[in-house]
CSV table of C-alpha atoms and ligand atoms in Angstrom, one decimal:
chain,number,residue,atom,x,y,z
A,1,MET,CA,85.6,65.6,95.2
A,2,PRO,CA,84.0,62.1,94.8
A,3,GLU,CA,83.8,60.1,97.9
A,4,GLY,CA,85.6,56.8,98.3
A,5,GLY,CA,87.5,54.8,95.6
A,6,ARG,CA,91.1,54.6,94.8
A,7,ARG,CA,93.1,57.8,94.1
A,8,VAL,CA,95.9,57.8,91.6
A,9,LEU,CA,97.0,61.2,92.6
A,10,GLU,CA,96.4,63.1,95.8
A,11,VAL,CA,97.6,66.7,96.4
A,12,LEU,CA,97.3,67.9,100.0
A,13,GLY,CA,97.8,71.4,101.4
A,14,LEU,CA,100.3,72.5,98.7
A,15,GLU,CA,102.0,75.8,99.4
A,16,ILE,CA,104.4,77.4,97.0
A,17,VAL,CA,106.3,80.7,97.5
A,18,PHE,CA,108.6,82.4,95.0
A,19,HIS,CA,111.5,84.3,96.5
A,20,THR,CA,112.2,87.2,94.2
A,21,ARG,CA,114.3,90.4,94.5
A,22,ASP,CA,111.1,92.3,95.2
A,23,GLY,CA,110.0,90.0,98.0
A,24,GLU,CA,107.9,86.9,98.3
A,25,ILE,CA,105.1,85.8,96.0
A,26,HIS,CA,102.7,83.3,97.6
A,27,ALA,CA,101.7,81.8,94.3
A,28,VAL,CA,99.9,78.6,95.6
A,29,ASN,CA,98.1,78.6,98.9
A,30,ASP,CA,96.8,75.5,100.6
A,31,VAL,CA,95.8,73.7,97.3
A,32,SER,CA,94.3,70.2,97.7
A,33,PHE,CA,92.7,68.0,95.1
A,34,SER,CA,92.7,64.4,94.0
A,35,LEU,CA,92.2,62.3,90.9
A,36,ALA,CA,90.7,58.9,90.5
A,37,PRO,CA,92.1,56.6,87.8
A,38,GLY,CA,90.6,57.5,84.4
A,39,GLU,CA,89.2,60.8,85.7
A,40,VAL,CA,89.5,64.1,83.8
A,41,LEU,CA,90.0,67.2,86.0
A,42,GLY,CA,89.5,70.4,84.2
A,43,VAL,CA,91.4,73.4,85.7
A,44,VAL,CA,90.3,76.9,85.0
A,45,GLY,CA,91.1,80.4,86.4
A,46,GLU,CA,92.4,83.7,85.1
A,47,SER,CA,96.0,84.3,84.2
A,48,GLY,CA,98.3,84.2,87.2
A,49,SER,CA,95.9,82.2,89.4
A,50,GLY,CA,98.5,79.4,89.9
A,51,LYS,CA,97.4,76.7,87.5
A,52,SER,CA,100.7,76.0,85.9
A,53,VAL,CA,102.8,76.5,89.0
A,54,THR,CA,100.7,74.0,90.9
A,55,MET,CA,100.9,71.4,88.2
A,56,MET,CA,104.6,71.9,87.4
A,57,SER,CA,105.4,71.4,91.1
A,58,LEU,CA,103.9,68.0,91.1
A,59,ILE,CA,106.6,66.6,88.9
A,60,GLY,CA,109.5,68.8,90.1
A,61,LEU,CA,109.5,71.2,87.2
A,62,LEU,CA,109.6,74.5,89.1
A,63,PRO,CA,112.9,76.3,89.1
A,64,SER,CA,114.1,76.3,92.7
A,65,PRO,CA,115.2,78.9,93.5
A,66,PRO,CA,113.1,81.1,93.1
A,67,ALA,CA,110.3,78.6,93.8
A,68,ARG,CA,110.0,76.8,97.1
A,69,VAL,CA,107.4,74.2,98.0
A,70,CYS,CA,106.9,75.1,101.6
A,71,ARG,CA,104.3,72.7,102.6
A,72,GLY,CA,102.1,69.8,101.3
A,73,GLN,CA,102.2,66.4,99.9
A,74,VAL,CA,101.9,65.0,96.4
A,75,LEU,CA,100.9,61.4,96.5
A,76,LEU,CA,101.2,59.4,93.4
A,77,ASP,CA,99.7,56.0,94.3
A,78,GLY,CA,100.7,56.8,97.8
A,79,GLU,CA,104.3,57.8,97.1
A,80,ASN,CA,105.1,61.4,98.1
A,81,LEU,CA,106.7,62.9,95.1
A,82,LEU,CA,108.0,65.9,97.1
A,83,MET,CA,110.3,63.6,98.9
A,84,VAL,CA,111.7,61.3,96.2
A,85,SER,CA,115.2,61.3,94.8
A,86,PRO,CA,116.0,63.2,91.6
A,87,ALA,CA,116.5,59.8,89.9
A,88,ARG,CA,113.1,58.5,91.0
A,89,MET,CA,111.6,61.8,89.8
A,90,ARG,CA,113.1,61.4,86.4
A,91,GLN,CA,111.5,57.9,86.3
A,92,VAL,CA,108.1,59.4,87.2
A,93,ARG,CA,108.3,62.2,84.8
A,94,GLY,CA,107.5,61.0,81.3
A,95,GLY,CA,107.0,57.5,82.6
A,96,GLU,CA,104.2,57.4,85.2
A,97,VAL,CA,103.2,61.1,84.7
A,98,GLY,CA,103.1,62.5,81.1
A,99,PHE,CA,103.0,66.2,80.6
A,100,VAL,CA,102.5,68.8,77.9
A,101,PHE,CA,103.5,72.3,79.1
A,102,GLN,CA,103.6,75.4,76.9
A,103,ASP,CA,106.7,76.6,78.7
A,104,PRO,CA,109.5,76.2,76.1
A,105,MET,CA,111.9,75.0,78.9
A,106,THR,CA,109.9,71.9,79.4
A,107,SER,CA,108.9,71.2,75.8
A,108,LEU,CA,110.8,69.8,72.9
A,109,ASN,CA,114.6,69.7,72.8
A,110,PRO,CA,115.8,71.5,69.6
A,111,VAL,CA,119.0,69.5,69.2
A,112,PHE,CA,117.5,66.0,69.0
A,113,THR,CA,115.3,64.6,66.2
A,114,VAL,CA,111.6,64.0,67.0
A,115,GLY,CA,112.3,60.3,66.5
A,116,TYR,CA,114.9,60.3,69.2
A,117,GLN,CA,112.7,62.2,71.6
A,118,LEU,CA,109.9,59.7,71.1
A,119,ALA,CA,112.0,56.6,71.3
A,120,GLU,CA,114.1,57.6,74.2
A,121,PRO,CA,111.4,57.4,76.9
A,122,LEU,CA,110.1,54.2,75.3
A,123,ARG,CA,113.5,52.6,75.7
A,124,ARG,CA,114.2,54.1,79.1
A,125,HIS,CA,110.8,53.6,80.8
A,126,MET,CA,109.3,50.8,78.8
A,127,GLY,CA,112.5,48.8,78.2
A,128,MET,CA,111.8,48.6,74.4
A,129,THR,CA,114.3,47.5,71.9
A,130,LYS,CA,115.4,50.1,69.3
A,131,ARG,CA,113.3,48.5,66.6
A,132,ALA,CA,110.2,48.2,68.8
A,133,ALA,CA,110.6,51.8,70.0
A,134,ARG,CA,110.8,53.0,66.4
A,135,ALA,CA,107.6,51.1,65.4
A,136,ARG,CA,105.8,52.5,68.4
A,137,SER,CA,107.0,56.0,67.7
A,138,ILE,CA,105.5,55.8,64.2
A,139,GLU,CA,102.3,54.6,65.6
A,140,LEU,CA,102.2,57.4,68.1
A,141,LEU,CA,102.8,60.1,65.5
A,142,GLU,CA,100.0,58.6,63.4
A,143,LEU,CA,97.8,58.6,66.4
A,144,VAL,CA,98.2,62.3,66.9
A,145,GLY,CA,97.6,62.9,63.2
A,146,ILE,CA,101.0,63.5,61.7
A,147,PRO,CA,101.2,62.6,58.1
A,148,ASP,CA,104.1,60.6,56.7
A,149,ALA,CA,105.1,59.6,60.2
A,150,ALA,CA,108.0,57.2,59.4
A,151,ALA,CA,109.8,59.9,57.4
A,152,ARG,CA,109.2,62.6,60.0
A,153,LEU,CA,111.1,60.7,62.7
A,154,ARG,CA,114.3,62.1,61.2
A,155,ASP,CA,113.2,65.7,61.5
A,156,TYR,CA,114.1,68.2,64.1
A,157,PRO,CA,111.4,70.2,66.1
A,158,HIS,CA,112.0,73.4,64.0
A,159,GLN,CA,111.0,71.5,60.9
A,160,PHE,CA,107.5,71.1,62.2
A,161,SER,CA,104.8,73.8,62.3
A,162,GLY,CA,103.6,75.1,65.7
A,163,GLY,CA,100.5,72.9,65.6
A,164,MET,CA,102.5,69.8,64.6
A,165,ARG,CA,105.0,70.4,67.3
A,166,GLN,CA,102.2,70.5,69.8
A,167,ARG,CA,101.0,67.1,68.5
A,168,VAL,CA,104.5,65.7,68.8
A,169,MET,CA,104.6,66.9,72.4
A,170,ILE,CA,101.3,65.1,73.0
A,171,ALA,CA,102.7,61.9,71.4
A,172,ILE,CA,105.7,62.0,73.7
A,173,ALA,CA,103.6,62.6,76.7
A,174,LEU,CA,101.5,59.6,75.9
A,175,ALA,CA,104.3,57.3,74.8
A,176,CYS,CA,104.7,55.5,78.1
A,177,GLU,CA,101.0,55.2,78.8
A,178,PRO,CA,101.2,57.3,81.9
A,179,LYS,CA,98.8,56.9,84.8
A,180,VAL,CA,98.4,60.7,84.8
A,181,LEU,CA,98.6,63.1,82.0
A,182,ILE,CA,99.1,66.8,82.8
A,183,ALA,CA,98.1,68.9,79.9
A,184,ASP,CA,98.6,72.7,80.2
A,185,GLU,CA,96.7,74.5,77.4
A,186,PRO,CA,97.7,71.7,75.1
A,187,THR,CA,95.4,72.3,72.2
A,188,THR,CA,95.2,76.1,72.0
A,189,ALA,CA,97.6,76.2,69.0
A,190,LEU,CA,95.6,73.6,67.1
A,191,ASP,CA,92.8,74.0,64.7
A,192,VAL,CA,89.4,72.9,65.7
A,193,THR,CA,89.4,69.6,63.7
A,194,ILE,CA,92.8,68.5,65.1
A,195,GLN,CA,91.7,69.6,68.6
A,196,ALA,CA,88.6,67.4,68.4
A,197,GLN,CA,90.8,64.5,67.1
A,198,ILE,CA,93.2,64.8,70.0
A,199,LEU,CA,90.4,65.1,72.5
A,200,GLU,CA,88.9,61.9,71.1
A,201,LEU,CA,92.3,60.2,71.2
A,202,LEU,CA,92.7,61.1,74.9
A,203,GLN,CA,89.2,59.8,75.7
A,204,ASP,CA,90.1,56.5,74.1
A,205,LEU,CA,93.3,56.3,76.1
A,206,ARG,CA,91.6,57.1,79.2
A,207,ALA,CA,89.0,54.4,78.6
A,208,GLN,CA,91.7,51.8,77.5
A,209,LEU,CA,94.4,52.6,80.0
A,210,GLY,CA,92.5,54.2,82.8
A,211,MET,CA,94.7,57.3,82.3
A,212,ALA,CA,93.7,60.2,84.5
A,213,ILE,CA,94.0,63.6,83.0
A,214,ILE,CA,94.6,67.1,84.4
A,215,TRP,CA,93.5,69.6,81.7
A,216,ILE,CA,94.3,73.3,82.2
A,217,THR,CA,92.5,75.5,79.8
A,218,HIS,CA,90.8,78.8,79.3
A,219,ASP,CA,88.3,77.2,77.0
A,220,LEU,CA,85.2,76.3,78.9
A,221,GLY,CA,83.8,74.5,75.8
A,222,VAL,CA,86.6,72.0,76.0
A,223,ILE,CA,86.0,71.6,79.8
A,224,ALA,CA,82.3,71.0,79.2
A,225,GLY,CA,83.2,68.4,76.6
A,226,ILE,CA,86.0,66.5,78.3
A,227,ALA,CA,86.1,67.0,82.1
A,228,ASP,CA,84.4,64.9,84.8
A,229,ARG,CA,85.2,67.5,87.4
A,230,VAL,CA,86.3,71.1,87.4
A,231,MET,CA,88.6,72.9,89.7
A,232,VAL,CA,88.4,76.7,89.7
A,233,MET,CA,91.5,78.6,90.9
A,234,TYR,CA,91.7,82.2,92.0
A,235,GLY,CA,94.7,84.0,93.5
A,236,GLY,CA,96.7,80.7,94.1
A,237,GLN,CA,93.7,79.0,95.8
A,238,VAL,CA,91.1,76.5,94.8
A,239,VAL,CA,87.8,78.5,95.2
A,240,GLU,CA,85.5,75.8,93.9
A,241,GLN,CA,85.6,72.3,92.7
A,242,ALA,CA,82.7,70.1,91.6
A,243,PRO,CA,81.5,67.6,89.0
A,244,VAL,CA,81.3,69.4,85.7
A,245,ARG,CA,77.5,69.5,85.6
A,246,GLU,CA,77.4,71.1,89.0
A,247,VAL,CA,79.9,73.8,88.0
A,248,PHE,CA,78.0,74.8,84.9
A,249,GLY,CA,74.5,74.3,86.4
A,250,ASN,CA,75.0,75.3,90.0
A,251,PRO,CA,78.1,77.5,90.4
A,252,GLN,CA,78.5,78.7,93.9
A,253,HIS,CA,81.5,80.9,94.0
A,254,PRO,CA,81.0,84.5,92.7
A,255,TYR,CA,84.2,84.1,90.7
A,256,THR,CA,83.0,81.0,89.0
A,257,ARG,CA,79.7,82.7,88.3
A,258,ALA,CA,81.5,85.6,86.8
A,259,LEU,CA,83.6,83.3,84.6
A,260,LEU,CA,80.5,81.6,83.3
A,261,LYS,CA,78.8,84.9,82.6
A,262,THR,CA,81.6,85.9,80.3
A,263,VAL,CA,80.8,83.0,78.1
A,264,PRO,CA,77.8,83.2,75.8
A,265,SER,CA,77.3,79.4,75.5
A,266,VAL,CA,79.6,76.8,76.7
A,267,THR,CA,78.1,74.2,74.5
A,268,GLY,CA,78.0,76.3,71.4
A,269,ALA,CA,79.8,75.3,68.3
A,270,ARG,CA,82.3,78.0,68.6
A,271,ALA,CA,84.9,77.7,71.2
A,272,ALA,CA,83.9,79.6,74.3
A,273,ARG,CA,86.8,81.5,75.9
A,274,LEU,CA,87.2,83.1,79.2
A,275,GLU,CA,87.0,86.9,79.0
A,276,VAL,CA,88.5,89.4,81.4
A,277,ILE,CA,86.5,90.0,84.6
A,278,GLU,CA,86.5,93.6,85.9
A,279,GLY,CA,88.9,94.5,88.6
A,280,GLN,CA,92.5,93.5,89.5
A,281,PRO,CA,93.8,90.1,90.4
A,282,PRO,CA,94.9,89.9,94.0
A,283,ILE,CA,98.5,90.8,95.1
A,284,LEU,CA,100.1,87.6,96.4
A,285,THR,CA,102.9,89.1,98.5
A,286,SER,CA,101.7,87.3,101.7
A,287,ALA,CA,99.5,84.3,102.5
A,288,PRO,CA,95.9,85.4,102.3
A,289,SER,CA,94.3,86.6,105.5
A,290,ALA,CA,91.0,87.7,103.9
A,291,CYS,CA,89.0,86.6,100.9
A,292,SER,CA,91.2,87.3,97.9
A,293,PHE,CA,88.2,87.9,95.6
A,294,ARG,CA,86.6,90.5,97.9
A,295,ASP,CA,87.6,93.5,95.9
A,296,ARG,CA,85.8,92.2,92.8
A,297,CYS,CA,82.9,90.7,94.6
A,298,ALA,CA,79.3,92.1,94.6
A,299,ASP,CA,78.4,90.0,97.7
A,300,ARG,CA,81.2,91.2,99.9
A,301,ALA,CA,80.4,91.1,103.6
A,302,ALA,CA,82.3,92.1,106.7
A,303,GLN,CA,83.5,88.6,107.3
A,304,CYS,CA,85.2,88.5,103.9
A,305,ASP,CA,87.6,91.3,105.0
A,306,ARG,CA,88.5,89.4,108.2
A,307,GLU,CA,88.8,85.8,107.2
A,308,ASN,CA,90.0,83.8,104.2
A,309,PRO,CA,87.2,81.3,103.5
A,310,VAL,CA,88.3,77.7,103.5
A,311,LEU,CA,87.2,75.2,100.9
A,312,ARG,CA,84.2,73.4,102.4
A,313,ALA,CA,82.1,70.5,101.1
A,314,ILE,CA,78.4,71.4,100.4
A,315,GLY,CA,77.4,67.9,99.3
A,316,GLY,CA,77.4,66.0,96.0
A,317,GLY,CA,81.2,66.3,95.7
A,318,HIS,CA,80.9,70.0,95.5
A,319,ASP,CA,83.4,72.2,97.4
A,320,VAL,CA,83.4,75.9,97.6
A,321,ALA,CA,85.5,78.6,99.4
A,322,CYS,CA,83.1,81.5,100.0
A,323,HIS,CA,81.6,82.9,103.2
A,324,GLN,CA,78.4,83.7,101.3
A,325,SER,CA,77.9,80.3,99.6
A,326,TYR,CA,77.5,77.8,102.4
A,327,GLY,CA,73.8,78.5,102.8
A,328,GLY,CA,71.7,75.7,104.0
A,329,CYS,CA,73.6,72.6,103.0
A,330,PRO,CA,76.5,71.9,105.3
A,331,ALA,CA,78.8,69.0,104.6
B,1,LIG,N1,109.6,82.3,88.0
B,1,LIG,C1,108.7,83.0,88.8
B,1,LIG,N2,109.1,84.0,89.6
B,1,LIG,C2,108.3,84.6,90.4
B,1,LIG,N3,107.0,84.4,90.4
B,1,LIG,C3,106.5,83.5,89.6
B,1,LIG,C4,107.3,82.7,88.7
B,1,LIG,N4,106.5,81.9,88.0
B,1,LIG,C5,105.2,82.1,88.4
B,1,LIG,N5,105.2,83.1,89.3
B,1,LIG,C6,104.0,83.6,90.0
B,1,LIG,O1,103.1,82.6,90.2
B,1,LIG,C7,101.8,83.0,89.9
B,1,LIG,C8,101.0,81.9,89.2
B,1,LIG,O2,101.5,81.7,87.9
B,1,LIG,P1,101.0,80.6,87.0
B,1,LIG,O3,102.0,80.5,85.8
B,1,LIG,O4,100.8,79.3,87.7
B,1,LIG,O5,99.6,81.2,86.5
B,1,LIG,P2,98.6,80.5,85.5
B,1,LIG,O6,97.3,80.3,86.3
B,1,LIG,O7,99.1,79.2,84.9
B,1,LIG,O8,98.3,81.6,84.5
B,1,LIG,P3,98.1,81.5,82.8
B,1,LIG,O9,96.7,81.2,82.7
B,1,LIG,O10,98.5,82.8,82.4
B,1,LIG,O11,99.0,80.4,82.3
B,1,LIG,C9,101.9,84.3,89.1
B,1,LIG,O12,101.1,85.3,89.5
B,1,LIG,C10,103.4,84.7,89.2
B,1,LIG,O13,103.4,85.9,90.0
B,2,LIG,MG1,99.7,78.8,83.0
């Protein structure tokens, strides 16, 4: 985590439990991170590690029940979003924080035209007139590479292909020039050219507006290309976070190392994707009391069975949660 400077978003000690018929699932355990304006945070970790749940909780998108945020703070420019009224949250969502989730519940509404879904936040959050909102909607669709944009405003989501719908969602997320964009696997359905185009567009917006971006992906090539910092999640915890070059050049956590090993070349022309790492993901029925990676770890020591390692700074904005990786350079 970089020292000093303003933070647009600060997440502190987040804990989320799902109450299911089969018992509790501790999906997110003591997760903390922060974002500076204009910063891009890449989030990686295997399926079920808590990436989506963490990010959905920031803007009140988790179904509750079964989810319960038991502890923590989510500070958007100092305002704790876990304490705000539903009305204020609606203002934040789509206004100050834009989001693209793959969950169909949070994506496009099938009963409204794309034009309406673009113009509505512009009118609501930005106070635009109908005419101005229409003009801006066309611009936004053009920005994300949708041909014949003016005519397509009248179309419904089902009239767009999967890739086009994804671009429409990105256009909506960007419409109100949010301070923070949360993008959960937003480009996986897109072909490589469009993906590059959208990444470029986001880089521009980040430069122009100082928009910070949280980018969840399994694609380490994209992370290498776009992120300033990388947060690695495992079993509902942050196990490592560091500037992007540190993560690729000096990974400390055995899980991060395993991830990187599964990828032939992160800077290669072909998209590098995370492969499966041997062993089972941890069972999250209680808060961790030992290292959750220990069963899959080659460096397992006695301490790893007794104590869950906390995230500790090892210098250079590099944090790691591993008993074996603090060697020599304390915070
Ligand atoms: N509705 C739910 N009910 C119960 N448990 C849930 C629910 N949604 C998520 N979880 C639990 O939260 C954990 C984290 O899920 P999450 O969707 O955040 O994973 P993820 O890291 O985004 O994975 P992926 O890479 O597959 O998208 C899962 O292991 C799951 O057990
Ligand atoms: Mg997910």
